[in-house]
Amino acid sequence: MAEVTLPTGVNFVEQVMAAAGKTVIPYQKYTLSNGLTVILHQDASDPLVHVDMTYHVGSAREELGKSGFAHFFEHMMFQGSENVADEQHFKLITEAGGTLNGTTNGDRTNYFQTVPANQLEKMLWLESDRMGFLVDAVTQEKFEVQRETVKNERGQSYDNRPYGLLGERVAEALYPAGHPYSWQTIGYLEDLDRVNVNDLKAFFLKWYGPNNATLTIGGDIDAKETLALVEQYFGSIPRGPEIAMPEKPTFTINEDRYISMEDNVHLPLVYMSYPTVSVRHADEAPLDVLSSILGGGKTSLLYKNLVKNQLAVQASVGHPCAELACTFTLLALPHPASGKTLADIEKVIRDSLVEFEERGVEDDDLAKVKASMEASFIFGLQSVSGKVSTLAANQTFKGDPNYIEKDIARYANVTKADVMRVFKKYIKGQHGVIMSIVPKGKLDLIAAQDNFIPAPRSKGQASKTSAESLVVRKASDNFDRSKMPTSGANKSVAVPQMWNKTLANGIKVLGTQSIETPTTSLLLKIPAGHYYSEKDKAGVVSLLASALNESTTKRSAEEMSNELQKLGSSIAIYAGNQYLNINVSTLTKNLDATMVLVNEKLMHPAFIEAEFSRNKSNAIQGAINSKKDAGYLASTAYRQLLQADNIAATSSQGTEQSLNNITLADVKAFYQQQVKPSDSQLIVVSDLKEKALIKSLNVFSTWQGKGTSLVLTLAKPETKAGVIYLVNKEGAAQSAIRIGKRSMTQDIVGEYYKSYLMNFTLGGAFNSRINLNLREDKGYTYGARSGFSADKFSGTFTASAEVRADVTDKSIVEFVSEIKGYREQGITAEELSFMRNSINQRDALKYETPRAKLGFLAQILEYDLKPSFVQERAEIVETISAEEINELAKKHLNLAEMLMVVVGDAKTLKPQLKALGYEVIDYEI
């Protein structure tokens, strides 16, 4: 470290270098005198940086009766600080061409942003200002708005979602009253309603000091310059109080605890949860292996005993782990046709545990988990954000950023005896919580009568925090923190170097080399998508995709799954509107073995009647179950209303009726007609060069033929505009809103792209007019947006949100006001500048990962583009005038041409919506 002169106040801790043959993220670790841990990872492969600030505080650090504070503060940290104006955090990063977010769990809260490298100083200014200068900027008004936003998030993600309260109810029953994990991160509404703004400030002052935080910076950085900036912006922030981490409470469950609830669901569910250890405990890895044997895919016991024989639509096993505790969970949803109750399913699960003990642990069980772990760690290194978040998490929870090798070793060293030992210690003969969720009025389906009621939840101390009791820490700087740093020129970003080739059988290949990780990613797009099928048999391509994921004529589905898991590879086959897609991810050392399996799936499907019957039946149940979700109902109704009676009016997943129409012969016939190589598109991103890759692609050489060409005209329907179509969802806590119309088909540098630029201000960014109004100003929703969506055949303009049920009518008024106002008054000069900066500085993020490169190259191949289209778009962004944007707004945002779909409690909503002056038409899916 002699070459780096450290700024005053920065202390060097350690440096870890890359090592041949080892999975290591190189880094340098430092501390500031105020206790802030700083980790730097240099990676000049792309001109971008990722900044992660992780605080070692989550919902498990909250006081009784004050649940949800950690998550609440995640929201408040984006609301401006003393030197950053309200709503500016999102705006500044978006304008810089970056992305950002924050997440909270039981044990940590992290804030992160990925931006062009020239924006690093601005990011450090933003992060330091909310660490050291937030409290006095937290106003009662911001507090109230974000409290409503959090309530909306709870409504959308928990209360209004099928099975959404499962985790909350199980945690209440599993953990003792007052255990840090006995409540969910989102918190309870009554706690959020009871506290005041000073309670929230006190929580911040206790936990959000630099000595309880890790700042991790990765990417195209200079270590010396970065350390100087870190010391400048963070060094003056005083330490917070010294906080001891909570103990890991031990507890025992002396008998099985049966609990149940009725929910607005189609299928009942049984969920069994057993307490085990804590994260990175010596027994965590063998418990993970056990969960894989019992419920990890088609080779697992629960799949064999429940799903394959159609006793259940779904069954899975997991071992989620956290800092203070882990749980071993088993879940199943019985198939209605099986006639099985949850008690029957529970017995099958318990019998499967007995079967496991008799079966024992096989060599492949260990090989699969070890291969999966190796692959997941390596794939996690494909992005700078992945590497930074790994370093940050390892430092936060282990005090050691360099933990990947130890993690890999934990799983590599698991023995058969370890797995049997943990089974006998934590599962066999042990007690847990058995939760039944059943459709309303179907309590007769529960696994057993409830025998447990959680102890009353403590509300904690009734007193509220006063402003006078807060001890606010103030930083003293030798520079003017109120001045936002300026940024240098954005570094140029090179479009990936590409090669292309057409194989002898007609597959068009476009590839690029990416040498950061020894991995290969492929996307094969076969012109055999949903649009090639008939409306009365919608879903046939989805069922074909399911069949291709089953047995081949050479291997059973279980054998295929076993081989893939031992390679640590994945082959995902799924239906799109235009294409049947095959997405492949593999370590390059296993590419040839994986491609043999890809080719086998494509060329030699077995089309077994029993497998087809199971997949069809499960798809039908999925279609029925989806109708319990407000978002699904809204999107389905909207799609049907915007399309005439044609294939585009249906989802590629099909409907209950269309799926019932499909036979195995239909699937075979579609396969024979359409799954051909000619005109297929193959996109490849690999660390291999072109010559080596082409050799691996020779596996497709015997695949021949050309499918039927697609001739499709999607006529516009006679649907009435200017009205509200109301879909009833009785008792819904939230309403789903869709407002829009049919619009343009997609183009790359024409009116469709320019209209995307036009909409950016209205509803295309966090700081758009619609989102700032409905979420940030009114607190009506967790998020609201608008945008254009299209393919080569049709397109739509849609504004949408999930809003609190009691403000459905008010939300529509605000949507209409924003769309109408933008159309009539146009874009401001400030908004035009914001849009230009935001979009034209994003290039560094477009091509970073293999996944990003796949998407970019896929667009080039599908639309036969030259790489210069990137520059053409940049010039459009730079030169499009306010007048042109305003003309596009006038043309495409005419509310008189739009219809509205609202999904919610019709009995309550109908009179309210009529009172707005709209014709309200009842609509059924």
mmCIF file with all atom_site columns, N, CA, C and O in Angstrom, residues 47 53 56 77 109 118 167 190 236 334 484 504 506 554 656 659 692 702 786 810 865 878 905:
data_model
loop_
_atom_site.group_PDB
_atom_site.id
_atom_site.type_symbol
_atom_site.label_atom_id
_atom_site.label_alt_id
_atom_site.label_comp_id
_atom_site.label_asym_id
_atom_site.label_entity_id
_atom_site.label_seq_id
_atom_site.pdbx_PDB_ins_code
_atom_site.Cartn_x
_atom_site.Cartn_y
_atom_site.Cartn_z
_atom_site.occupancy
_atom_site.B_iso_or_equiv
_atom_site.pdbx_formal_charge
_atom_site.auth_seq_id
_atom_site.auth_comp_id
_atom_site.auth_asym_id
_atom_site.auth_atom_id
_atom_site.pdbx_PDB_model_num
ATOM 1  N N  . PRO A 1 47  ? -17.197 1.912   -17.662 1.00 0.00 ? 47  PRO A N  1
ATOM 2  C CA . PRO A 1 47  ? -17.054 3.238   -17.037 1.00 0.00 ? 47  PRO A CA 1
ATOM 3  C C  . PRO A 1 47  ? -18.223 3.580   -16.114 1.00 0.00 ? 47  PRO A C  1
ATOM 4  O O  . PRO A 1 47  ? -18.984 4.505   -16.351 1.00 0.00 ? 47  PRO A O  1
ATOM 5  N N  . MET A 1 53  ? -24.381 1.711   0.534   1.00 0.00 ? 53  MET A N  1
ATOM 6  C CA . MET A 1 53  ? -24.285 2.064   1.949   1.00 0.00 ? 53  MET A CA 1
ATOM 7  C C  . MET A 1 53  ? -25.181 1.102   2.722   1.00 0.00 ? 53  MET A C  1
ATOM 8  O O  . MET A 1 53  ? -26.402 1.132   2.563   1.00 0.00 ? 53  MET A O  1
ATOM 9  N N  . HIS A 1 56  ? -26.217 -1.613  9.571   1.00 0.00 ? 56  HIS A N  1
ATOM 10 C CA . HIS A 1 56  ? -26.502 -2.878  10.261  1.00 0.00 ? 56  HIS A CA 1
ATOM 11 C C  . HIS A 1 56  ? -27.722 -2.701  11.169  1.00 0.00 ? 56  HIS A C  1
ATOM 12 O O  . HIS A 1 56  ? -27.647 -2.812  12.392  1.00 0.00 ? 56  HIS A O  1
ATOM 13 N N  . MET A 1 77  ? -35.324 8.156   3.804   1.00 0.00 ? 77  MET A N  1
ATOM 14 C CA . MET A 1 77  ? -33.971 8.513   3.375   1.00 0.00 ? 77  MET A CA 1
ATOM 15 C C  . MET A 1 77  ? -33.933 9.019   1.927   1.00 0.00 ? 77  MET A C  1
ATOM 16 O O  . MET A 1 77  ? -32.888 9.501   1.470   1.00 0.00 ? 77  MET A O  1
ATOM 17 N N  . THR A 1 109 ? -30.251 -2.566  6.398   1.00 0.00 ? 109 THR A N  1
ATOM 18 C CA . THR A 1 109 ? -30.879 -1.706  5.398   1.00 0.00 ? 109 THR A CA 1
ATOM 19 C C  . THR A 1 109 ? -29.780 -1.239  4.466   1.00 0.00 ? 109 THR A C  1
ATOM 20 O O  . THR A 1 109 ? -28.724 -0.790  4.931   1.00 0.00 ? 109 THR A O  1
ATOM 21 N N  . ASN A 1 118 ? -18.238 9.200   -13.788 1.00 0.00 ? 118 ASN A N  1
ATOM 22 C CA . ASN A 1 118 ? -18.005 10.621  -13.509 1.00 0.00 ? 118 ASN A CA 1
ATOM 23 C C  . ASN A 1 118 ? -18.945 11.182  -12.450 1.00 0.00 ? 118 ASN A C  1
ATOM 24 O O  . ASN A 1 118 ? -18.805 12.324  -12.034 1.00 0.00 ? 118 ASN A O  1
ATOM 25 N N  . GLY A 1 167 ? -46.492 -15.216 5.798   1.00 0.00 ? 167 GLY A N  1
ATOM 26 C CA . GLY A 1 167 ? -45.278 -15.018 6.576   1.00 0.00 ? 167 GLY A CA 1
ATOM 27 C C  . GLY A 1 167 ? -45.546 -14.366 7.908   1.00 0.00 ? 167 GLY A C  1
ATOM 28 O O  . GLY A 1 167 ? -44.943 -14.727 8.931   1.00 0.00 ? 167 GLY A O  1
ATOM 29 N N  . GLU A 1 190 ? -51.160 -0.494  12.827  1.00 0.00 ? 190 GLU A N  1
ATOM 30 C CA . GLU A 1 190 ? -51.484 0.183   14.083  1.00 0.00 ? 190 GLU A CA 1
ATOM 31 C C  . GLU A 1 190 ? -50.239 0.788   14.722  1.00 0.00 ? 190 GLU A C  1
ATOM 32 O O  . GLU A 1 190 ? -50.305 1.836   15.370  1.00 0.00 ? 190 GLU A O  1
ATOM 33 N N  . SER A 1 236 ? -16.357 14.003  8.759   1.00 0.00 ? 236 SER A N  1
ATOM 34 C CA . SER A 1 236 ? -16.782 14.937  9.809   1.00 0.00 ? 236 SER A CA 1
ATOM 35 C C  . SER A 1 236 ? -18.059 14.515  10.519  1.00 0.00 ? 236 SER A C  1
ATOM 36 O O  . SER A 1 236 ? -18.473 15.147  11.490  1.00 0.00 ? 236 SER A O  1
ATOM 37 N N  . PRO A 1 334 ? -52.644 -28.364 -2.700  1.00 0.00 ? 334 PRO A N  1
ATOM 38 C CA . PRO A 1 334 ? -53.262 -29.559 -3.286  1.00 0.00 ? 334 PRO A CA 1
ATOM 39 C C  . PRO A 1 334 ? -53.996 -29.253 -4.577  1.00 0.00 ? 334 PRO A C  1
ATOM 40 O O  . PRO A 1 334 ? -54.542 -28.166 -4.769  1.00 0.00 ? 334 PRO A O  1
ATOM 41 N N  . MET A 1 484 ? -23.769 21.425  -4.532  1.00 0.00 ? 484 MET A N  1
ATOM 42 C CA . MET A 1 484 ? -23.716 20.091  -5.126  1.00 0.00 ? 484 MET A CA 1
ATOM 43 C C  . MET A 1 484 ? -22.484 19.973  -6.015  1.00 0.00 ? 484 MET A C  1
ATOM 44 O O  . MET A 1 484 ? -22.200 20.873  -6.805  1.00 0.00 ? 484 MET A O  1
ATOM 45 N N  . ALA A 1 504 ? -25.801 -23.316 -41.107 1.00 0.00 ? 504 ALA A N  1
ATOM 46 C CA . ALA A 1 504 ? -26.277 -23.983 -42.326 1.00 0.00 ? 504 ALA A CA 1
ATOM 47 C C  . ALA A 1 504 ? -27.772 -24.277 -42.285 1.00 0.00 ? 504 ALA A C  1
ATOM 48 O O  . ALA A 1 504 ? -28.426 -24.329 -43.328 1.00 0.00 ? 504 ALA A O  1
ATOM 49 N N  . GLY A 1 506 ? -30.039 -22.310 -41.008 1.00 0.00 ? 506 GLY A N  1
ATOM 50 C CA . GLY A 1 506 ? -30.822 -21.083 -41.041 1.00 0.00 ? 506 GLY A CA 1
ATOM 51 C C  . GLY A 1 506 ? -30.894 -20.303 -39.751 1.00 0.00 ? 506 GLY A C  1
ATOM 52 O O  . GLY A 1 506 ? -31.529 -19.249 -39.697 1.00 0.00 ? 506 GLY A O  1
ATOM 53 N N  . LYS A 1 554 ? -34.746 -39.834 -24.555 1.00 0.00 ? 554 LYS A N  1
ATOM 54 C CA . LYS A 1 554 ? -33.504 -40.426 -24.053 1.00 0.00 ? 554 LYS A CA 1
ATOM 55 C C  . LYS A 1 554 ? -33.398 -40.405 -22.538 1.00 0.00 ? 554 LYS A C  1
ATOM 56 O O  . LYS A 1 554 ? -32.661 -41.205 -21.955 1.00 0.00 ? 554 LYS A O  1
ATOM 57 N N  . GLU A 1 656 ? -58.733 -20.621 -18.691 1.00 0.00 ? 656 GLU A N  1
ATOM 58 C CA . GLU A 1 656 ? -59.288 -21.912 -18.283 1.00 0.00 ? 656 GLU A CA 1
ATOM 59 C C  . GLU A 1 656 ? -59.978 -22.593 -19.469 1.00 0.00 ? 656 GLU A C  1
ATOM 60 O O  . GLU A 1 656 ? -59.794 -23.793 -19.711 1.00 0.00 ? 656 GLU A O  1
ATOM 61 N N  . LEU A 1 659 ? -57.367 -23.539 -22.431 1.00 0.00 ? 659 LEU A N  1
ATOM 62 C CA . LEU A 1 659 ? -56.504 -24.649 -22.029 1.00 0.00 ? 659 LEU A CA 1
ATOM 63 C C  . LEU A 1 659 ? -57.261 -25.969 -22.060 1.00 0.00 ? 659 LEU A C  1
ATOM 64 O O  . LEU A 1 659 ? -56.714 -27.015 -22.435 1.00 0.00 ? 659 LEU A O  1
ATOM 65 N N  . ALA A 1 692 ? -14.470 -20.890 -31.156 1.00 0.00 ? 692 ALA A N  1
ATOM 66 C CA . ALA A 1 692 ? -14.767 -21.923 -30.160 1.00 0.00 ? 692 ALA A CA 1
ATOM 67 C C  . ALA A 1 692 ? -16.265 -22.045 -29.924 1.00 0.00 ? 692 ALA A C  1
ATOM 68 O O  . ALA A 1 692 ? -16.790 -23.156 -29.759 1.00 0.00 ? 692 ALA A O  1
ATOM 69 N N  . THR A 1 702 ? -27.999 -31.144 -36.923 1.00 0.00 ? 702 THR A N  1
ATOM 70 C CA . THR A 1 702 ? -28.996 -32.087 -37.467 1.00 0.00 ? 702 THR A CA 1
ATOM 71 C C  . THR A 1 702 ? -30.424 -31.545 -37.388 1.00 0.00 ? 702 THR A C  1
ATOM 72 O O  . THR A 1 702 ? -31.359 -32.192 -37.887 1.00 0.00 ? 702 THR A O  1
ATOM 73 N N  . SER A 1 786 ? -46.780 5.562   -16.422 1.00 0.00 ? 786 SER A N  1
ATOM 74 C CA . SER A 1 786 ? -47.403 5.486   -17.740 1.00 0.00 ? 786 SER A CA 1
ATOM 75 C C  . SER A 1 786 ? -46.330 5.163   -18.753 1.00 0.00 ? 786 SER A C  1
ATOM 76 O O  . SER A 1 786 ? -45.134 5.373   -18.506 1.00 0.00 ? 786 SER A O  1
ATOM 77 N N  . LYS A 1 810 ? -60.446 9.592   -6.339  1.00 0.00 ? 810 LYS A N  1
ATOM 78 C CA . LYS A 1 810 ? -59.496 10.709  -6.301  1.00 0.00 ? 810 LYS A CA 1
ATOM 79 C C  . LYS A 1 810 ? -58.283 10.420  -7.179  1.00 0.00 ? 810 LYS A C  1
ATOM 80 O O  . LYS A 1 810 ? -57.744 11.327  -7.832  1.00 0.00 ? 810 LYS A O  1
ATOM 81 N N  . LEU A 1 865 ? -30.649 -4.292  -37.113 1.00 0.00 ? 865 LEU A N  1
ATOM 82 C CA . LEU A 1 865 ? -30.085 -2.969  -36.886 1.00 0.00 ? 865 LEU A CA 1
ATOM 83 C C  . LEU A 1 865 ? -28.577 -2.976  -37.058 1.00 0.00 ? 865 LEU A C  1
ATOM 84 O O  . LEU A 1 865 ? -27.915 -3.997  -36.881 1.00 0.00 ? 865 LEU A O  1
ATOM 85 N N  . GLU A 1 878 ? -30.823 14.292  -27.989 1.00 0.00 ? 878 GLU A N  1
ATOM 86 C CA . GLU A 1 878 ? -30.148 15.586  -27.859 1.00 0.00 ? 878 GLU A CA 1
ATOM 87 C C  . GLU A 1 878 ? -30.834 16.686  -28.660 1.00 0.00 ? 878 GLU A C  1
ATOM 88 O O  . GLU A 1 878 ? -30.771 17.862  -28.296 1.00 0.00 ? 878 GLU A O  1
ATOM 89 N N  . ASP A 1 905 ? -63.772 -3.241  -5.220  1.00 0.00 ? 905 ASP A N  1
ATOM 90 C CA . ASP A 1 905 ? -65.070 -3.599  -4.653  1.00 0.00 ? 905 ASP A CA 1
ATOM 91 C C  . ASP A 1 905 ? -66.161 -2.789  -5.349  1.00 0.00 ? 905 ASP A C  1
ATOM 92 O O  . ASP A 1 905 ? -66.361 -1.606  -5.063  1.00 0.00 ? 905 ASP A O  1
#
